[in-house]
PDB file of C-alpha atoms in Angstrom:
ATOM      1  CA  VAL R   1       0.258   0.170   0.332  1.00 86.00           C
ATOM      2  CA  SER R   2       3.015   2.170   0.594  1.00 90.00           C
ATOM      3  CA  TRP R   3       6.527   2.327   1.357  1.00 91.00           C
ATOM      4  CA  THR R   4       8.512   4.554   4.746  1.00 90.00           C
ATOM      5  CA  ALA R   5      12.097   5.662   4.368  1.00 89.00           C
ATOM      6  CA  ILE R   6      14.539   7.407   6.695  1.00 90.00           C
ATOM      7  CA  ALA R   7      16.995   9.040   4.873  1.00 87.00           C
ATOM      8  CA  THR R   8      20.507  10.469   6.890  1.00 87.00           C
ATOM      9  CA  ASP R   9      23.360  12.801   5.458  1.00 86.00           C
ATOM     10  CA  ILE R  10      26.850  10.830   5.438  1.00 84.00           C
ATOM     11  CA  ASP R  11      28.676  12.675   3.196  1.00 84.00           C
ATOM     12  CA  ASP R  12      30.606  14.374   6.089  1.00 84.00           C
ATOM     13  CA  ARG R  13      31.341  11.069   7.565  1.00 85.00           C
ATOM     14  CA  ILE R  14      31.945   9.153   4.787  1.00 85.00           C
ATOM     15  CA  LYS R  15      34.439  12.266   3.662  1.00 84.00           C
ATOM     16  CA  ALA R  16      35.860  12.218   6.962  1.00 84.00           C
ATOM     17  CA  GLU R  17      36.364   8.517   7.057  1.00 84.00           C
ATOM     18  CA  GLN R  18      37.723   9.103   3.731  1.00 85.00           C
ATOM     19  CA  LYS R  19      40.551  11.634   4.599  1.00 84.00           C
ATOM     20  CA  LEU R  20      41.308   9.405   7.668  1.00 82.00           C
ATOM     21  CA  SER R  21      42.193   6.924   5.401  1.00 80.00           C
ATOM     22  CA  THR R  22      44.730   8.950   3.478  1.00 82.00           C
ATOM     23  CA  ALA R  23      45.570  10.014   6.265  1.00 78.00           C
ATOM     24  CA  ASN R  24      46.771   6.582   7.526  1.00 79.00           C
ATOM     25  CA  LYS R  25      48.366   5.752   4.662  1.00 82.00           C
ATOM     26  CA  ARG R  26      50.557   8.731   4.523  1.00 83.00           C
ATOM     27  CA  LEU R  27      51.691   7.682   7.856  1.00 80.00           C
ATOM     28  CA  ARG R  28      52.296   4.144   6.882  1.00 80.00           C
ATOM     29  CA  SER R  29      54.344   5.596   3.746  1.00 83.00           C
ATOM     30  CA  LEU R  30      56.189   7.677   6.014  1.00 83.00           C
ATOM     31  CA  ILE R  31      57.179   5.158   8.422  1.00 83.00           C
ATOM     32  CA  ASP R  32      57.551   2.756   5.844  1.00 85.00           C
ATOM     33  CA  ALA R  33      60.343   4.692   3.705  1.00 84.00           C
ATOM     34  CA  SER R  34      61.871   6.055   7.404  1.00 87.00           C
ATOM     35  CA  PRO R  35      65.869   5.237   7.287  1.00 88.00           C
ATOM     36  CA  ILE R  36      64.823   5.049  11.483  1.00 90.00           C
ATOM     37  CA  PRO R  37      63.483   1.610  12.781  1.00 92.00           C
ATOM     38  CA  ILE R  38      60.180   2.201  14.039  1.00 92.00           C
ATOM     39  CA  TYR R  39      57.399  -0.539  15.652  1.00 92.00           C
ATOM     40  CA  SER R  40      54.416   0.035  17.513  1.00 92.00           C
ATOM     41  CA  ILE R  41      53.416  -2.290  20.829  1.00 93.00           C
ATOM     42  CA  ASP R  42      50.799  -2.748  23.641  1.00 91.00           C
ATOM     43  CA  ASP R  43      52.031  -2.104  26.959  1.00 86.00           C
ATOM     44  CA  SER R  44      52.729  -5.948  27.737  1.00 89.00           C
ATOM     45  CA  GLY R  45      55.476  -5.895  24.825  1.00 91.00           C
ATOM     46  CA  ILE R  46      53.460  -7.409  21.353  1.00 93.00           C
ATOM     47  CA  ILE R  47      54.430  -5.768  18.426  1.00 93.00           C
ATOM     48  CA  LYS R  48      50.758  -4.299  16.970  1.00 88.00           C
ATOM     49  CA  ASP R  49      51.346  -2.865  13.951  1.00 80.00           C
ATOM     50  CA  PHE R  50      53.930  -1.369  12.657  1.00 86.00           C
ATOM     51  CA  TRP R  51      57.798  -3.067  11.772  1.00 91.00           C
ATOM     52  CA  ASN R  52      59.245  -1.315   9.341  1.00 91.00           C
ATOM     53  CA  PRO R  53      61.786  -2.212   6.719  1.00 92.00           C
ATOM     54  CA  ALA R  54      64.382  -0.343   8.495  1.00 91.00           C
ATOM     55  CA  ALA R  55      63.539  -1.907  11.851  1.00 92.00           C
ATOM     56  CA  GLU R  56      63.634  -5.293   9.793  1.00 92.00           C
ATOM     57  CA  LYS R  57      67.393  -4.254   8.404  1.00 91.00           C
ATOM     58  CA  ILE R  58      68.407  -3.804  11.646  1.00 90.00           C
ATOM     59  CA  MET R  59      66.919  -6.695  13.704  1.00 92.00           C
ATOM     60  CA  GLY R  60      67.075  -9.617  11.087  1.00 92.00           C
ATOM     61  CA  TRP R  61      62.912 -10.084  11.612  1.00 94.00           C
ATOM     62  CA  LYS R  62      60.705  -9.913   8.610  1.00 93.00           C
ATOM     63  CA  ARG R  63      57.205  -7.940   9.624  1.00 91.00           C
ATOM     64  CA  GLU R  64      55.055 -10.766   9.143  1.00 92.00           C
ATOM     65  CA  GLU R  65      57.290 -12.962  11.836  1.00 93.00           C
ATOM     66  CA  VAL R  66      56.789 -10.120  14.726  1.00 93.00           C
ATOM     67  CA  ILE R  67      53.109  -9.203  14.624  1.00 93.00           C
ATOM     68  CA  GLY R  68      50.904 -10.228  17.170  1.00 93.00           C
ATOM     69  CA  LYS R  69      54.167 -11.390  19.037  1.00 93.00           C
ATOM     70  CA  PHE R  70      56.375 -10.544  22.114  1.00 94.00           C
ATOM     71  CA  LEU R  71      58.986  -8.534  21.190  1.00 93.00           C
ATOM     72  CA  PRO R  72      61.904 -10.979  19.369  1.00 92.00           C
ATOM     73  CA  HIS R  73      65.123  -8.994  20.539  1.00 91.00           C
ATOM     74  CA  VAL R  74      63.770  -9.322  24.321  1.00 91.00           C
ATOM     75  CA  ARG R  75      65.212 -12.404  25.796  1.00 90.00           C
ATOM     76  CA  GLU R  76      64.518 -14.288  28.890  1.00 89.00           C
ATOM     77  CA  GLU R  77      67.933 -12.072  30.430  1.00 90.00           C
ATOM     78  CA  HIS R  78      66.655  -9.027  29.225  1.00 90.00           C
ATOM     79  CA  ILE R  79      63.364  -9.864  31.188  1.00 91.00           C
ATOM     80  CA  GLU R  80      63.855  -7.602  34.126  1.00 91.00           C
ATOM     81  CA  GLU R  81      65.600  -4.542  32.361  1.00 91.00           C
ATOM     82  CA  PHE R  82      62.348  -4.635  30.132  1.00 92.00           C
ATOM     83  CA  ASN R  83      59.480  -4.525  32.968  1.00 91.00           C
ATOM     84  CA  GLU R  84      61.509  -2.075  34.604  1.00 91.00           C
ATOM     85  CA  VAL R  85      61.919  -0.345  31.113  1.00 90.00           C
ATOM     86  CA  MET R  86      58.091  -0.533  30.275  1.00 91.00           C
ATOM     87  CA  ASP R  87      56.942   0.722  33.806  1.00 91.00           C
ATOM     88  CA  ILE R  88      58.885   4.162  33.703  1.00 92.00           C
ATOM     89  CA  THR R  89      57.355   4.338  30.005  1.00 91.00           C
ATOM     90  CA  ARG R  90      53.791   3.809  31.915  1.00 90.00           C
ATOM     91  CA  ASP R  91      54.301   6.014  34.538  1.00 90.00           C
ATOM     92  CA  GLN R  92      56.045   9.034  32.498  1.00 91.00           C
ATOM     93  CA  GLY R  93      54.643   8.553  28.904  1.00 91.00           C
ATOM     94  CA  TRP R  94      57.802   8.204  27.315  1.00 91.00           C
ATOM     95  CA  LEU R  95      61.262   6.725  28.005  1.00 91.00           C
ATOM     96  CA  SER R  96      64.793   6.984  26.266  1.00 92.00           C
ATOM     97  CA  ARG R  97      67.358   4.431  27.030  1.00 91.00           C
ATOM     98  CA  VAL R  98      70.526   2.974  25.878  1.00 92.00           C
ATOM     99  CA  VAL R  99      70.351  -1.136  25.571  1.00 91.00           C
ATOM    100  CA  LYS R 100      72.415  -3.860  24.873  1.00 91.00           C
ATOM    101  CA  ARG R 101      70.506  -6.948  22.365  1.00 91.00           C
ATOM    102  CA  LYS R 102      70.684  -9.089  20.200  1.00 91.00           C
ATOM    103  CA  ASP R 103      69.285  -9.790  16.595  1.00 91.00           C
ATOM    104  CA  LYS R 104      68.259 -12.326  14.616  1.00 92.00           C
ATOM    105  CA  ASP R 105      71.584 -13.883  13.424  1.00 91.00           C
ATOM    106  CA  ASP R 106      73.000 -13.646  17.311  1.00 91.00           C
ATOM    107  CA  ASN R 107      74.808 -11.188  17.125  1.00 91.00           C
ATOM    108  CA  ASP R 108      75.000  -8.211  19.804  1.00 90.00           C
ATOM    109  CA  ILE R 109      73.703  -4.883  19.623  1.00 92.00           C
ATOM    110  CA  ILE R 110      73.744  -1.418  21.093  1.00 92.00           C
ATOM    111  CA  ILE R 111      70.326   0.732  20.662  1.00 92.00           C
ATOM    112  CA  ASP R 112      69.153   3.647  21.778  1.00 93.00           C
ATOM    113  CA  ILE R 113      65.687   3.233  22.462  1.00 92.00           C
ATOM    114  CA  ASN R 114      63.334   6.101  22.261  1.00 93.00           C
ATOM    115  CA  SER R 115      59.379   5.035  23.168  1.00 92.00           C
ATOM    116  CA  GLY R 116      55.966   6.980  23.488  1.00 92.00           C
ATOM    117  CA  CYS R 117      52.574   6.498  24.878  1.00 93.00           C
ATOM    118  CA  VAL R 118      49.543   6.591  22.748  1.00 90.00           C
ATOM    119  CA  TYR R 119      46.639   6.942  24.679  1.00 91.00           C
ATOM    120  CA  ASP R 120      42.874   6.552  23.874  1.00 88.00           C
ATOM    121  CA  ASP R 121      39.775   8.871  25.142  1.00 85.00           C
ATOM    122  CA  HIS R 122      39.888   8.141  28.471  1.00 87.00           C
ATOM    123  CA  GLY R 123      43.623   8.280  29.231  1.00 87.00           C
ATOM    124  CA  ASN R 124      44.515   4.629  28.715  1.00 90.00           C
ATOM    125  CA  ILE R 125      47.887   3.464  26.909  1.00 90.00           C
ATOM    126  CA  GLU R 126      46.386   2.214  23.469  1.00 89.00           C
ATOM    127  CA  GLU R 127      49.769   1.464  22.029  1.00 91.00           C
ATOM    128  CA  ILE R 128      53.761   2.400  22.501  1.00 93.00           C
ATOM    129  CA  MET R 129      55.226   3.962  19.688  1.00 92.00           C
ATOM    130  CA  VAL R 130      59.098   2.930  19.376  1.00 92.00           C
ATOM    131  CA  THR R 131      62.255   4.222  17.698  1.00 92.00           C
ATOM    132  CA  LEU R 132      65.463   2.714  17.787  1.00 91.00           C
ATOM    133  CA  LEU R 133      68.892   3.651  16.692  1.00 90.00           C
ATOM    134  CA  ASP R 134      71.826   1.478  16.355  1.00 90.00           C
ATOM    135  CA  ILE R 135      74.978   2.753  17.900  1.00 91.00           C
ATOM    136  CA  THR R 136      76.926   0.031  18.008  1.00 88.00           C
ATOM    137  CA  GLU R 137      79.641   0.955  15.839  1.00 88.00           C
ATOM    138  CA  LEU R 138      79.997   4.758  17.659  1.00 88.00           C
ATOM    139  CA  GLU R 139      79.797   2.874  21.106  1.00 86.00           C
ATOM    140  CA  GLN R 140      82.794   0.485  19.310  1.00 87.00           C
ATOM    141  CA  LYS R 141      85.168   3.378  18.304  1.00 90.00           C
ATOM    142  CA  LYS R 142      84.067   5.397  21.597  1.00 88.00           C
ATOM    143  CA  ILE R 143      85.630   2.049  23.552  1.00 88.00           C
ATOM    144  CA  HIS R 144      88.466   2.177  21.195  1.00 90.00           C
ATOM    145  CA  LEU R 145      89.086   6.152  21.482  1.00 91.00           C
ATOM    146  CA  GLU R 146      88.860   5.253  25.498  1.00 91.00           C
ATOM    147  CA  GLU R 147      91.592   2.155  25.104  1.00 90.00           C
ATOM    148  CA  SER R 148      94.089   4.427  23.295  1.00 90.00           C
ATOM    149  CA  LEU R 149      93.586   7.800  25.299  1.00 89.00           C
ATOM    150  CA  ASN R 150      94.347   5.352  28.212  1.00 90.00           C
ATOM    151  CA  GLU R 151      97.575   3.859  26.723  1.00 91.00           C
ATOM    152  CA  LYS R 152      98.547   7.738  25.193  1.00 89.00           C
ATOM    153  CA  LYS R 153      97.992   8.862  29.162  1.00 86.00           C
ATOM    154  CA  THR R 154     100.370   5.966  30.385  1.00 89.00           C
ATOM    155  CA  LEU R 155     103.329   6.557  27.856  1.00 90.00           C
ATOM    156  CA  LEU R 156     103.176  10.538  28.485  1.00 85.00           C
ATOM    157  CA  GLN R 157     103.489   9.280  32.645  1.00 86.00           C
ATOM    158  CA  GLU R 158     106.156   7.408  31.839  1.00 91.00           C
ATOM    159  CA  ILE R 159     107.771   9.857  29.617  1.00 89.00           C
ATOM    160  CA  HIS R 160     107.308  12.235  32.487  1.00 88.00           C
ATOM    161  CA  HIS R 161     108.718  10.354  35.074  1.00 90.00           C
ATOM    162  CA  ARG R 162     111.626   9.239  32.706  1.00 92.00           C
ATOM    163  CA  VAL R 163     112.510  12.595  32.167  1.00 91.00           C
ATOM    164  CA  LYS R 164     112.108  13.667  36.222  1.00 90.00           C
ATOM    165  CA  ASN R 165     114.597  11.131  36.797  1.00 92.00           C
ATOM    166  CA  ASN R 166     117.410  12.375  34.310  1.00 93.00           C
ATOM    167  CA  LEU R 167     116.848  15.944  35.839  1.00 92.00           C
ATOM    168  CA  ALA R 168     117.232  14.687  39.282  1.00 92.00           C
ATOM    169  CA  ILE R 169     120.466  12.919  38.031  1.00 94.00           C
ATOM    170  CA  VAL R 170     122.506  15.570  36.321  1.00 94.00           C
ATOM    171  CA  VAL R 171     121.164  17.796  39.546  1.00 92.00           C
ATOM    172  CA  SER R 172     122.747  14.919  41.357  1.00 93.00           C
ATOM    173  CA  LEU R 173     126.056  14.468  39.346  1.00 93.00           C
ATOM    174  CA  LEU R 174     126.435  18.739  39.768  1.00 92.00           C
ATOM    175  CA  GLN R 175     126.464  18.277  43.169  1.00 92.00           C
ATOM    176  CA  LEU R 176     129.007  15.843  43.060  1.00 92.00           C
ATOM    177  CA  GLN R 177     131.471  17.999  40.846  1.00 91.00           C
ATOM    178  CA  VAL R 178     130.667  20.779  43.606  1.00 90.00           C
ATOM    179  CA  TYR R 179     132.081  18.453  46.378  1.00 90.00           C
ATOM    180  CA  GLN R 180     135.261  17.426  44.277  1.00 89.00           C
ATOM    181  CA  THR R 181     136.095  21.323  43.223  1.00 88.00           C
ATOM    182  CA  LYS R 182     138.067  23.603  45.813  1.00 87.00           C
ATOM    183  CA  SER R 183     137.776  26.912  43.931  1.00 89.00           C
ATOM    184  CA  GLU R 184     135.056  28.780  45.672  1.00 89.00           C
ATOM    185  CA  LYS R 185     134.726  30.636  41.965  1.00 90.00           C
ATOM    186  CA  GLU R 186     134.187  27.324  40.066  1.00 91.00           C
ATOM    187  CA  LYS R 187     131.799  26.437  43.102  1.00 90.00           C
ATOM    188  CA  ASN R 188     129.134  28.949  42.570  1.00 92.00           C
ATOM    189  CA  LYS R 189     129.599  28.261  38.775  1.00 92.00           C
ATOM    190  CA  LEU R 190     128.303  24.771  39.415  1.00 92.00           C
ATOM    191  CA  LEU R 191     125.632  25.853  42.020  1.00 92.00           C
ATOM    192  CA  ASP R 192     124.145  28.115  39.130  1.00 93.00           C
ATOM    193  CA  ALA R 193     123.976  25.590  37.200  1.00 93.00           C
ATOM    194  CA  GLN R 194     122.463  23.514  39.848  1.00 92.00           C
ATOM    195  CA  ASN R 195     120.088  25.951  40.336  1.00 93.00           C
ATOM    196  CA  ARG R 196     118.842  26.301  36.733  1.00 94.00           C
ATOM    197  CA  VAL R 197     118.303  23.044  36.436  1.00 93.00           C
ATOM    198  CA  MET R 198     116.524  22.373  39.426  1.00 92.00           C
ATOM    199  CA  SER R 199     114.611  25.406  38.246  1.00 90.00           C
ATOM    200  CA  ILE R 200     113.561  22.847  35.074  1.00 90.00           C
ATOM    201  CA  ALA R 201     112.470  20.672  36.719  1.00 90.00           C
ATOM    202  CA  MET R 202     110.430  22.654  38.671  1.00 88.00           C
ATOM    203  CA  VAL R 203     108.809  23.998  35.837  1.00 85.00           C
ATOM    204  CA  HIS R 204     108.434  20.373  34.608  1.00 86.00           C
ATOM    205  CA  GLU R 205     106.452  19.577  37.414  1.00 84.00           C
ATOM    206  CA  LEU R 206     104.393  22.505  37.219  1.00 82.00           C
ATOM    207  CA  LEU R 207     103.379  21.286  33.858  1.00 80.00           C
ATOM    208  CA  TYR R 208     103.450  17.841  34.684  1.00 79.00           C
ATOM    209  CA  SER R 209     100.355  18.309  37.265  1.00 79.00           C
ATOM    210  CA  THR R 210      98.376  20.741  35.184  1.00 77.00           C
ATOM    211  CA  GLU R 211      95.207  19.956  32.843  1.00 74.00           C
ATOM    212  CA  GLU R 212      95.748  21.962  30.263  1.00 72.00           C
ATOM    213  CA  PHE R 213      99.803  22.592  28.282  1.00 69.00           C
ATOM    214  CA  SER R 214      98.824  25.232  26.117  1.00 75.00           C
ATOM    215  CA  LYS R 215      98.914  27.778  28.493  1.00 73.00           C
ATOM    216  CA  VAL R 216     101.555  28.526  31.136  1.00 70.00           C
ATOM    217  CA  ASP R 217     101.241  30.717  34.692  1.00 73.00           C
ATOM    218  CA  LEU R 218     104.409  32.105  33.934  1.00 74.00           C
ATOM    219  CA  ARG R 219     104.161  34.226  37.495  1.00 80.00           C
ATOM    220  CA  THR R 220     103.864  31.000  39.235  1.00 73.00           C
TER     221      THR R 220
END
């Protein structure tokens, strides 16, 4: 006999959904193209969505191997530290820390982790976005430089001691000569020479104890 219909204008909603979909595609494209490893986890360490190619390259695991699973590089010996990291992240909403982990091939890597929480409308943690920076090579170079610096410090100390001992020997030889000389005029000359060498030794001691070699306080 008749029909009744209710029409609702959903044009704005459709446009909004299309804009959101476009924004999500752009975000995913940006994350995938990023040279920085990026992934997202829930607050228990389960990988939710992102695991970009940079993360695959550094960690070794493919995206399909890790999505929906616990972080593969957090092994049993890392659990205590991981729980501490997660507690701090939950409390302050972010975290920055350097940790040591192993990649898929069991190689040790040192990574700088930066994470930030994403909250829902009720203030609950929806996911945690994590970025990594592989600083293994940098840390190795740092260790090498520290070792090299310590070697140079040891060598420099040895040189200072040798110079100090040599100057002391010269002073002693001059003193022996003073004892063997009967002429007062010669004694005075030898004592003057001895004092000059002692002055050099004192200046050397002053240089050895200073932290800066480019400047010397002449008054001292």
